[in-house]
Amino acid sequence: MATVQTDQVTLTVNGQSVTVPKGTLILDAAKKVGIDIPIFCSHPKMAPVAVCRMCLVEVEKMPKLQPACAVYVAEGMVVKTTTEQVNKYQKGVLEFLLINHPLDCPICDKGGECPLQDQTYQYGPGASRYQFDKAHFDKSVPLSDKIVLDRERCILCWRCTRFSEEISGERELALIQRGVHTIIGTFNDEPAQSAYQGNWTEICPVGALTSRQYRFISRPWDLDRTPSVCPGCSMGCNIQIDARNNKIGRFQSRENVAVDDSWLCDFGRYSFPNFQRQSQERPRIRRGGRLEDVSYDEAIAFTVDGLKRAGGQAAGWASPADTNEELLLFRRLFRDVLRSPHLDHRSATVVDAEPGDMTLSIADIERLEHVVLLGGQEVIDAAPVLHLRLFKSQRKGVTVLKVGAGQVAEAVAGVSPDCTAVGILATEANKAAAVDLQTKLQRKIKGSVRRLIVTTGPNGRGAKDLGILPHLGPGYVALNGQAGTGRTEWPGAGLRALYVHESSPLHGFTPTDAESMWLPTVPLLVFHRFKPSPLDEMAHVILPGHAFTEKDGTVTNMEGRVQRIRKGIDAAWVREDWLVFQEIANQLGASWSYESVGQITSDLVRGLPPYMAVNQEARVLWSERP
Amino acid sequence: MGIKPLLTKDFATENLKQLAVYEKTGGYTGFKKALEMQPDALVDLVKASGLRGRGGAGFPTGNKWSFLPKGMYPRYLVCNADESEPGCFKDRYLMENSPHQVLEGILIASYAIGCNLAFIYIRGEYLPQTEALEAAIDEARQAGYLGKNVLGKGYDLDVILHRGAGAYICGEETAMLTSLEGYRGEPRLKPPFPAVKGLYGKPTVVNNVETVCNLPHIVLNGADWFKAIGTPTGSGTRLWCMSGHVNRPGNYEMENGTPIRELIEEHGGGVWKNRKLKAFQPGGASMMVLLPEHLDVGLDFDAIAKAGSLAGAGAMVVMDETTCMVDAARRYVKFFEHESCGKCTPCREGTYWMANIFDRFEGGEAKVGDIDLLLDIGYNIDGRSFCPLGDASTWFPRSVIKFFRDEFQEHISEKGCPFKKSVQEAVA
Ligand SMILES: Cc1cc2nc3c(=O)[nH]c(=O)nc-3n(C[C@H](O)[C@H](O)[C@H](O)COP(=O)(O)O)c2cc1C
Ligand code: SF4
Ligand code: SF4
Ligand code: SF4
Ligand code: FES
């Protein structure tokens, strides 16, 4: 009789039948039917180590309790997770974990969101039978300028060391000594160098690894948590803004397997102090050389007056950290209302942007055979979490070739002709070389060659998609004959006004030398921004705006994924930036009547159908032409 | 039954360490004969001999060899010479007296499993034994037993001798492989088993020193000859490392199945100072205590297991009537606490806690509940630890509580050790 070959396995957990693919861990099979097995060392992104022994369960026909985090399911397996034996042992292992644990919960950052605390309540013994002095260890060890380690709280779950080995590949953290004396540390106590240390604090199931920035700042239950996107770079890692009393306490990761795979880089994570508001400033206008506080209405009237005079000679610069909704209105203000083509969001001139710059998605890097990092470390520095995706890909067998931006020939030579899928990663500055490499590789190999250009800022891609460029309209359509000048051409272009809109000090308008000479000569400089900068000194109007962390809207990451950002901090006295645009436009003769950001988003999608992607927070597919 | 020198038969020969002398006693003829055989036939021969591993677990050696996945190369053999179990000193005795016999065994095993690079992981403190093996390896290489094209038969083999750095856990086979690769000595998750994914991720066999020393004799004399020695499930002999309160401590090679009584009373000359036997511990620090009533149990894996202990690595620690069993258990527990690698919670924390409680017994501060607390801690460690070290840390103390609970109670009621005085006398 023929047997039916199947890759599915059926087992029972606490009497409930569950069918899962072969190679599933008992832990995950149980989760599928809503049965939680307590864990400490197990982590979904790391190989099982089964060291904490918290997850032991009964498996029929096996004499010993089995670690659910490390044992794979088998056909007909009978798993029991709540037997007397299991419950008793769970109490036992928690009692073991606590005998040398300081239990300084009242002063521990983790208290309130601590798996050790939570599981002790849920599964642990009410009291300890341990009556000896606890083993003592160093309590505030500076692992780096970012992280402090409390060795007494460490339960040696190996998550941080495994992150260092399996996720970031840096092998910076190690276990030192043995037995009850085992500690976590770096080689020779040298400061940790990793650019991903903040992740250690999130995966640590106790308060052993803490961020200096967040130490003693808040209790978890006092935090307001807002899902958003990291303002750090064009990767678009998902974050949660944790604020207390309307002040940001920290950025935490929020898993998006397609983007960040649940990690953040330290640059992005620890960038939040840039978004702390210092004071409640009011709009200002320059009168007689001095800036004076005025109302929004007055400042807007002043601005309208100047823009009216400039007309088609007004230029607009919107930061690559603005939302798509802001950018849409900004573009329409300039192109439709003022009839000015002089729009930009860039700092330096780059070659044409086009949908071909994002035919490769971040997650697809794992499925390539070969990936060329054109520009090497420079690419990683521009979007640090990319390194983690690349390392993961490498572990899966993808060849990662790092070459200098000028080494196109070497990169071509490094890929064999029978390669089936190649990816190219480069920054905007090296786009020309990336295109060159792509053309050459396409000629050489039989498989596909795709590229992903790392853009600048959390919404640099959106700015391109929406046409915040002097020569392209929304959707990369050429502005035949109607192209304007770009930022680098502005000095000397005879412009009569410049409107700078800036939502993030990380991606602000930093004048070049030429611009510094030119700016004081511009008849009207409107600076609509979140944070004071040297540009204030030259501005005729300062319009306080919201920070990236203070508004709702959508942003598009380097690969074209449209994601929502949300107001994590409220600054109610600051007028919504889009509302300011609308008022200016209307005073200039338009008749916009948006009442919410959502309405703008809908309009955006109507005008640019590929942006339907926003509904799924998916990638915008521009018909995928290479 | 009785004394049966097989591995040790030529140990009285002067300069046996030297290749020429070893060859004169018939050395390397087993290997030469093996080289004439098909490797698979060798595996079958060892399977048929019933040889079981002498490292502790008693796993059938031939079976272990046959678990190597077909067609996967390279394969490695690692000879376990870490011998760190308190009470065990047989591998050391074998290595220092006849290093070539160890080497010959390694050669046969390597050839049988198709390995071209073998390792010996030797306990770091075993310096003279290291030197003896080093000299033997050099001699063997010069004589063509090692290197390219061994004895002109087209087989290549080299041996690397690696010294441990002083961790008991590195005797556990997966920790040994991890240590050999240069990492912290810690056991690995199984599966995959070393046979499939061992040293450097390659199929690997780990065999104890005494195990491989049997191989030349089995090859020379055949499986039936070997099977005829010992018991039906325990062919051959074993070296028993007798120590403690016995008149003639030392290594004794006994036919398997010989009653323990004969070993202790006849060959060991009985309990010293005309004292009475209180207890004895076969196997090593890990194993459960046995009582005089078990003296007629045979020296054999299965028989000792049936009696409630384990033959382990062939130790035989004799304890006379003056022994404080609480103190004996305390010492062992402290050993495990010291040697716990710290990887898993029950062993790391549990051994530390047990050690604290034992100190409290010793210091006269133990409380009535402490005995049951020890048992309960033991229950929470045993079978829950990552590797057998943690499990085994509880076996001796729990067996001692089972048989000598009154001694624990006396420590509590007398606020200290009732044997202290007699122990001091004994030492004096
Ligand atoms: C904690 C621990 C320590 C061990 N120490 C040794 C040792 O020192 N020597 C040894 O041969 N086997 C030791 N073993 C057993 C080995 O893991 C392994 O089973 C053995 O070396 C296999 O060889 P065999 O099949 O020839 O017995 C130890 C096991 C454990 C769990
Ligand atoms: S520091 Fe935290 S993550 Fe690292 S081993 Fe200790 S408990 Fe685990
Ligand atoms: S890679 Fe970019 S988006 Fe991601 S956390 Fe870092 S700065 Fe933020
Ligand atoms: S039982 Fe656990 S802590 Fe003890 S030696 Fe084994 S792995 Fe290490
Ligand atoms: S979660 Fe399974 S052993 Fe730690």
Short mmCIF file of N, CA and C in Angstrom, two decimals, chain A residues 49-183:
data_model
loop_
_atom_site.label_atom_id
_atom_site.label_comp_id
_atom_site.label_asym_id
_atom_site.label_seq_id
_atom_site.Cartn_x
_atom_site.Cartn_y
_atom_site.Cartn_z
N VAL A 49 18.86 26.97 22.34
CA VAL A 49 19.99 26.54 23.15
C VAL A 49 19.54 25.73 24.36
N ALA A 50 18.32 25.91 24.75
CA ALA A 50 17.75 25.13 25.86
C ALA A 50 18.55 25.21 27.14
N VAL A 51 18.99 26.40 27.49
CA VAL A 51 19.81 26.53 28.68
C VAL A 51 19.04 26.90 29.95
N CYS A 52 17.96 27.66 29.80
CA CYS A 52 17.29 28.14 31.02
C CYS A 52 16.45 27.03 31.67
N ARG A 53 15.97 26.13 30.88
CA ARG A 53 15.17 24.96 31.30
C ARG A 53 13.79 25.35 31.84
N MET A 54 13.32 26.54 31.47
CA MET A 54 12.01 26.98 31.93
C MET A 54 10.89 26.27 31.20
N CYS A 55 11.14 25.87 29.97
CA CYS A 55 10.05 25.42 29.08
C CYS A 55 9.84 23.92 29.12
N LEU A 56 10.39 23.24 30.10
CA LEU A 56 10.29 21.78 30.08
C LEU A 56 8.84 21.30 30.20
N VAL A 57 8.50 20.36 29.34
CA VAL A 57 7.14 19.82 29.33
C VAL A 57 7.20 18.29 29.27
N GLU A 58 6.06 17.70 29.52
CA GLU A 58 6.00 16.24 29.43
C GLU A 58 5.69 15.82 28.01
N VAL A 59 6.44 14.85 27.53
CA VAL A 59 6.16 14.28 26.22
C VAL A 59 6.02 12.78 26.43
N GLU A 60 4.87 12.26 26.08
CA GLU A 60 4.62 10.84 26.31
C GLU A 60 5.71 10.00 25.66
N LYS A 61 6.10 8.93 26.32
CA LYS A 61 7.13 7.99 25.87
C LYS A 61 8.55 8.51 26.05
N MET A 62 8.70 9.74 26.51
CA MET A 62 10.05 10.21 26.80
C MET A 62 10.18 10.24 28.31
N PRO A 63 11.24 9.60 28.81
CA PRO A 63 11.34 9.48 30.26
C PRO A 63 11.53 10.81 30.97
N LYS A 64 12.25 11.73 30.34
CA LYS A 64 12.52 13.01 31.00
C LYS A 64 11.64 14.10 30.44
N LEU A 65 11.47 15.17 31.22
CA LEU A 65 10.82 16.36 30.69
C LEU A 65 11.66 16.88 29.53
N GLN A 66 10.99 17.44 28.54
CA GLN A 66 11.70 17.88 27.34
C GLN A 66 11.60 19.40 27.16
N PRO A 67 12.68 20.03 26.70
CA PRO A 67 12.60 21.47 26.44
C PRO A 67 11.76 21.77 25.19
N ALA A 68 10.63 22.40 25.39
CA ALA A 68 9.73 22.67 24.26
C ALA A 68 10.36 23.61 23.25
N CYS A 69 11.37 24.35 23.69
CA CYS A 69 11.99 25.33 22.80
C CYS A 69 13.01 24.68 21.89
N ALA A 70 13.33 23.41 22.13
CA ALA A 70 14.41 22.80 21.35
C ALA A 70 14.02 21.46 20.75
N VAL A 71 12.87 20.93 21.14
CA VAL A 71 12.48 19.61 20.62
C VAL A 71 11.44 19.81 19.52
N TYR A 72 11.69 19.15 18.41
CA TYR A 72 10.80 19.29 17.27
C TYR A 72 9.65 18.30 17.37
N VAL A 73 8.54 18.67 16.78
CA VAL A 73 7.36 17.83 16.85
C VAL A 73 7.57 16.55 16.06
N ALA A 74 6.81 15.54 16.43
CA ALA A 74 6.83 14.28 15.68
C ALA A 74 5.39 13.81 15.57
N GLU A 75 5.13 13.01 14.57
CA GLU A 75 3.78 12.52 14.34
C GLU A 75 3.29 11.77 15.58
N GLY A 76 2.09 12.09 16.01
CA GLY A 76 1.50 11.36 17.12
C GLY A 76 2.02 11.73 18.49
N MET A 77 2.86 12.74 18.55
CA MET A 77 3.44 13.14 19.83
C MET A 77 2.32 13.60 20.78
N VAL A 78 2.49 13.24 22.04
CA VAL A 78 1.50 13.67 23.03
C VAL A 78 2.23 14.56 24.05
N VAL A 79 1.92 15.84 24.00
CA VAL A 79 2.61 16.81 24.84
C VAL A 79 1.68 17.29 25.93
N LYS A 80 2.21 17.38 27.14
CA LYS A 80 1.40 17.91 28.24
C LYS A 80 2.19 19.02 28.93
N THR A 81 1.55 20.16 29.05
CA THR A 81 2.29 21.31 29.57
C THR A 81 1.81 21.76 30.94
N THR A 82 0.79 21.10 31.46
CA THR A 82 0.26 21.60 32.73
C THR A 82 0.12 20.50 33.76
N THR A 83 0.90 19.44 33.62
CA THR A 83 0.78 18.36 34.59
C THR A 83 1.39 18.79 35.92
N GLU A 84 1.10 18.00 36.91
CA GLU A 84 1.64 18.30 38.25
C GLU A 84 3.16 18.36 38.21
N GLN A 85 3.74 17.43 37.46
CA GLN A 85 5.20 17.38 37.38
C GLN A 85 5.76 18.66 36.75
N VAL A 86 5.12 19.08 35.66
CA VAL A 86 5.57 20.28 34.97
C VAL A 86 5.40 21.50 35.88
N ASN A 87 4.25 21.61 36.50
CA ASN A 87 4.02 22.77 37.37
C ASN A 87 5.01 22.81 38.52
N LYS A 88 5.27 21.66 39.08
CA LYS A 88 6.20 21.63 40.20
C LYS A 88 7.59 22.04 39.74
N TYR A 89 7.96 21.53 38.58
CA TYR A 89 9.29 21.87 38.09
C TYR A 89 9.39 23.36 37.74
N GLN A 90 8.33 23.92 37.18
CA GLN A 90 8.37 25.35 36.84
C GLN A 90 8.62 26.18 38.10
N LYS A 91 7.98 25.77 39.18
CA LYS A 91 8.24 26.46 40.46
C LYS A 91 9.70 26.29 40.83
N GLY A 92 10.19 25.08 40.60
CA GLY A 92 11.58 24.78 40.97
C GLY A 92 12.58 25.61 40.19
N VAL A 93 12.38 25.72 38.89
CA VAL A 93 13.38 26.43 38.09
C VAL A 93 13.31 27.93 38.39
N LEU A 94 12.12 28.45 38.65
CA LEU A 94 12.04 29.87 39.02
C LEU A 94 12.70 30.10 40.37
N GLU A 95 12.51 29.14 41.27
CA GLU A 95 13.16 29.27 42.58
C GLU A 95 14.68 29.28 42.38
N PHE A 96 15.18 28.40 41.49
CA PHE A 96 16.62 28.39 41.19
C PHE A 96 17.07 29.74 40.63
N LEU A 97 16.30 30.25 39.68
CA LEU A 97 16.71 31.51 39.04
C LEU A 97 16.73 32.65 40.04
N LEU A 98 15.91 32.53 41.07
CA LEU A 98 15.81 33.65 42.00
C LEU A 98 16.77 33.55 43.18
N ILE A 99 17.41 32.38 43.38
CA ILE A 99 18.22 32.29 44.60
C ILE A 99 19.35 33.32 44.60
N ASN A 100 19.90 33.58 43.43
CA ASN A 100 20.97 34.58 43.38
C ASN A 100 20.54 35.83 42.64
N HIS A 101 19.25 36.03 42.57
CA HIS A 101 18.76 37.22 41.86
C HIS A 101 18.47 38.32 42.88
N PRO A 102 18.90 39.55 42.61
CA PRO A 102 18.78 40.59 43.64
C PRO A 102 17.34 41.00 43.96
N LEU A 103 16.41 40.75 43.01
CA LEU A 103 15.02 41.16 43.22
C LEU A 103 14.92 42.63 43.63
N ASP A 104 15.69 43.46 42.94
CA ASP A 104 15.59 44.89 43.21
C ASP A 104 14.60 45.54 42.24
N CYS A 105 13.50 44.85 42.07
CA CYS A 105 12.46 45.32 41.14
C CYS A 105 12.09 46.79 41.34
N PRO A 106 11.97 47.27 42.57
CA PRO A 106 11.53 48.66 42.72
C PRO A 106 12.46 49.67 42.06
N ILE A 107 13.72 49.31 41.86
CA ILE A 107 14.61 50.27 41.21
C ILE A 107 15.10 49.74 39.87
N CYS A 108 14.40 48.75 39.34
CA CYS A 108 14.85 48.14 38.08
C CYS A 108 14.00 48.65 36.92
N ASP A 109 14.69 49.10 35.88
CA ASP A 109 13.99 49.60 34.68
C ASP A 109 13.01 48.58 34.11
N LYS A 110 13.32 47.30 34.30
CA LYS A 110 12.52 46.27 33.64
C LYS A 110 11.22 46.01 34.39
N GLY A 111 11.21 46.36 35.66
CA GLY A 111 10.05 46.06 36.49
C GLY A 111 8.77 46.51 35.81
N GLY A 112 7.81 45.58 35.70
CA GLY A 112 6.57 45.94 35.03
C GLY A 112 6.50 45.43 33.61
N GLU A 113 7.64 45.10 33.04
CA GLU A 113 7.64 44.48 31.71
C GLU A 113 8.72 43.40 31.70
N CYS A 114 8.86 42.73 32.85
CA CYS A 114 9.96 41.79 33.03
C CYS A 114 9.44 40.36 32.96
N PRO A 115 9.89 39.60 31.99
CA PRO A 115 9.44 38.21 31.91
C PRO A 115 9.74 37.42 33.20
N LEU A 116 10.84 37.74 33.86
CA LEU A 116 11.16 37.01 35.08
C LEU A 116 10.12 37.32 36.16
N GLN A 117 9.81 38.60 36.26
CA GLN A 117 8.80 39.02 37.24
C GLN A 117 7.44 38.39 36.89
N ASP A 118 7.06 38.55 35.63
CA ASP A 118 5.74 38.07 35.20
C ASP A 118 5.60 36.57 35.40
N GLN A 119 6.65 35.84 35.00
CA GLN A 119 6.52 34.38 35.07
C GLN A 119 6.64 33.88 36.50
N THR A 120 7.31 34.65 37.32
CA THR A 120 7.35 34.27 38.72
C THR A 120 5.95 34.39 39.32
N TYR A 121 5.24 35.45 38.94
CA TYR A 121 3.85 35.59 39.41
C TYR A 121 2.99 34.45 38.88
N GLN A 122 3.19 34.14 37.61
CA GLN A 122 2.29 33.18 36.98
C GLN A 122 2.62 31.72 37.32
N TYR A 123 3.91 31.41 37.37
CA TYR A 123 4.27 30.00 37.53
C TYR A 123 5.13 29.73 38.76
N GLY A 124 5.58 30.75 39.42
CA GLY A 124 6.60 30.55 40.43
C GLY A 124 6.06 30.19 41.80
N PRO A 125 6.96 29.87 42.70
CA PRO A 125 6.56 29.59 44.06
C PRO A 125 6.25 30.91 44.76
N GLY A 126 5.41 30.85 45.74
CA GLY A 126 5.07 32.08 46.46
C GLY A 126 6.25 32.61 47.25
N ALA A 127 7.06 31.68 47.74
CA ALA A 127 8.18 32.11 48.57
C ALA A 127 9.39 31.26 48.24
N SER A 128 10.56 31.75 48.60
CA SER A 128 11.77 31.00 48.35
C SER A 128 12.18 30.24 49.60
N ARG A 129 12.78 29.08 49.38
CA ARG A 129 13.29 28.32 50.53
C ARG A 129 14.78 28.56 50.71
N TYR A 130 15.30 29.49 49.95
CA TYR A 130 16.73 29.77 49.99
C TYR A 130 17.04 30.69 51.15
N GLN A 131 17.97 30.27 52.01
CA GLN A 131 18.22 31.04 53.22
C GLN A 131 19.68 31.48 53.38
N PHE A 132 20.38 31.58 52.25
CA PHE A 132 21.80 31.94 52.36
C PHE A 132 22.03 33.30 51.71
N ASP A 133 23.24 33.79 51.91
CA ASP A 133 23.58 35.03 51.21
C ASP A 133 23.56 34.76 49.72
N LYS A 134 23.09 35.72 48.98
CA LYS A 134 23.11 35.57 47.54
C LYS A 134 24.53 35.78 47.03
N ALA A 135 24.84 35.13 45.92
CA ALA A 135 26.14 35.38 45.30
C ALA A 135 26.11 36.81 44.75
N HIS A 136 27.15 37.57 44.99
CA HIS A 136 27.14 38.96 44.54
C HIS A 136 28.03 39.19 43.33
N PHE A 137 27.57 40.08 42.49
CA PHE A 137 28.31 40.44 41.27
C PHE A 137 28.27 41.95 41.11
N ASP A 138 29.05 42.43 40.14
CA ASP A 138 29.05 43.87 39.87
C ASP A 138 27.69 44.32 39.36
N LYS A 139 27.25 45.43 39.89
CA LYS A 139 25.88 45.85 39.58
C LYS A 139 25.72 46.90 38.49
N SER A 140 26.70 47.74 38.29
CA SER A 140 26.49 48.66 37.16
C SER A 140 27.77 48.74 36.34
N VAL A 141 27.87 47.78 35.45
CA VAL A 141 29.07 47.66 34.63
C VAL A 141 28.83 48.42 33.33
N PRO A 142 29.65 49.41 33.03
CA PRO A 142 29.46 50.13 31.76
C PRO A 142 29.99 49.27 30.61
N LEU A 143 29.08 48.73 29.81
CA LEU A 143 29.53 47.91 28.68
C LEU A 143 29.98 48.80 27.53
N SER A 144 29.44 50.00 27.50
CA SER A 144 29.80 50.97 26.45
C SER A 144 29.18 52.29 26.89
N ASP A 145 29.27 53.29 26.03
CA ASP A 145 28.64 54.56 26.38
C ASP A 145 27.13 54.47 26.26
N LYS A 146 26.63 53.35 25.76
CA LYS A 146 25.18 53.22 25.59
C LYS A 146 24.53 52.29 26.61
N ILE A 147 25.28 51.29 27.05
CA ILE A 147 24.68 50.20 27.81
C ILE A 147 25.33 50.01 29.18
N VAL A 148 24.48 49.73 30.16
CA VAL A 148 24.97 49.39 31.49
C VAL A 148 24.48 47.98 31.82
N LEU A 149 25.38 47.16 32.33
CA LEU A 149 25.03 45.77 32.65
C LEU A 149 24.99 45.57 34.16
N ASP A 150 23.93 44.93 34.63
CA ASP A 150 23.82 44.55 36.03
C ASP A 150 24.00 43.03 36.09
N ARG A 151 25.15 42.61 36.56
CA ARG A 151 25.45 41.17 36.51
C ARG A 151 24.66 40.37 37.53
N GLU A 152 24.14 41.03 38.55
CA GLU A 152 23.34 40.28 39.52
C GLU A 152 21.98 39.92 38.94
N ARG A 153 21.49 40.77 38.05
CA ARG A 153 20.17 40.49 37.50
C ARG A 153 20.22 39.50 36.35
N CYS A 154 21.39 39.31 35.79
CA CYS A 154 21.52 38.43 34.62
C CYS A 154 21.13 36.99 34.96
N ILE A 155 20.28 36.39 34.16
CA ILE A 155 19.91 35.00 34.40
C ILE A 155 20.59 34.06 33.40
N LEU A 156 21.58 34.58 32.71
CA LEU A 156 22.40 33.77 31.80
C LEU A 156 21.58 33.02 30.76
N CYS A 157 20.70 33.77 30.12
CA CYS A 157 19.85 33.14 29.11
C CYS A 157 20.54 33.06 27.75
N TRP A 158 21.67 33.71 27.62
CA TRP A 158 22.45 33.67 26.38
C TRP A 158 21.81 34.42 25.22
N ARG A 159 20.78 35.19 25.47
CA ARG A 159 20.17 35.88 24.32
C ARG A 159 21.11 36.96 23.79
N CYS A 160 21.72 37.72 24.69
CA CYS A 160 22.58 38.80 24.22
C CYS A 160 23.82 38.24 23.53
N THR A 161 24.37 37.18 24.06
CA THR A 161 25.56 36.62 23.42
C THR A 161 25.20 36.01 22.07
N ARG A 162 24.03 35.43 22.00
CA ARG A 162 23.61 34.85 20.71
C ARG A 162 23.29 35.93 19.70
N PHE A 163 22.74 37.06 20.18
CA PHE A 163 22.51 38.18 19.26
C PHE A 163 23.85 38.58 18.65
N SER A 164 24.81 38.70 19.53
CA SER A 164 26.13 39.15 19.11
C SER A 164 26.77 38.18 18.13
N GLU A 165 26.41 36.92 18.27
CA GLU A 165 27.00 35.90 17.40
C GLU A 165 26.14 35.64 16.16
N GLU A 166 24.84 35.44 16.39
CA GLU A 166 24.00 34.98 15.28
C GLU A 166 23.30 36.11 14.53
N ILE A 167 23.05 37.22 15.18
CA ILE A 167 22.26 38.27 14.52
C ILE A 167 23.16 39.38 13.97
N SER A 168 24.09 39.85 14.80
CA SER A 168 24.94 40.93 14.30
C SER A 168 26.28 40.40 13.82
N GLY A 169 26.62 39.19 14.27
CA GLY A 169 27.85 38.57 13.80
C GLY A 169 29.11 39.21 14.36
N GLU A 170 28.94 40.02 15.39
CA GLU A 170 30.11 40.75 15.89
C GLU A 170 30.85 40.01 17.00
N ARG A 171 30.19 39.06 17.63
CA ARG A 171 30.80 38.28 18.70
C ARG A 171 31.48 39.15 19.73
N GLU A 172 30.76 40.16 20.18
CA GLU A 172 31.36 41.07 21.15
C GLU A 172 31.08 40.65 22.58
N LEU A 173 29.94 40.02 22.79
CA LEU A 173 29.59 39.61 24.15
C LEU A 173 29.91 38.14 24.31
N ALA A 174 30.40 37.80 25.47
CA ALA A 174 30.75 36.40 25.71
C ALA A 174 30.44 36.04 27.15
N LEU A 175 30.41 34.73 27.37
CA LEU A 175 30.27 34.22 28.73
C LEU A 175 31.67 34.06 29.29
N ILE A 176 31.84 34.50 30.52
CA ILE A 176 33.15 34.45 31.15
C ILE A 176 32.99 33.69 32.47
N GLN A 177 34.00 32.98 32.88
CA GLN A 177 33.95 32.14 34.09
C GLN A 177 32.95 30.99 33.90
N ARG A 178 32.75 30.23 34.96
CA ARG A 178 31.82 29.11 34.81
C ARG A 178 31.00 28.91 36.08
N GLY A 179 30.07 27.97 35.98
CA GLY A 179 29.21 27.67 37.12
C GLY A 179 28.47 28.91 37.58
N VAL A 180 28.29 29.00 38.88
CA VAL A 180 27.52 30.12 39.43
C VAL A 180 28.29 31.44 39.26
N HIS A 181 29.56 31.33 38.94
CA HIS A 181 30.36 32.55 38.74
C HIS A 181 30.28 33.10 37.32
N THR A 182 29.54 32.40 36.47
CA THR A 182 29.48 32.83 35.07
C THR A 182 28.94 34.25 34.95
N ILE A 183 29.58 35.04 34.11
CA ILE A 183 29.11 36.40 33.85
C ILE A 183 29.14 36.68 32.35
#
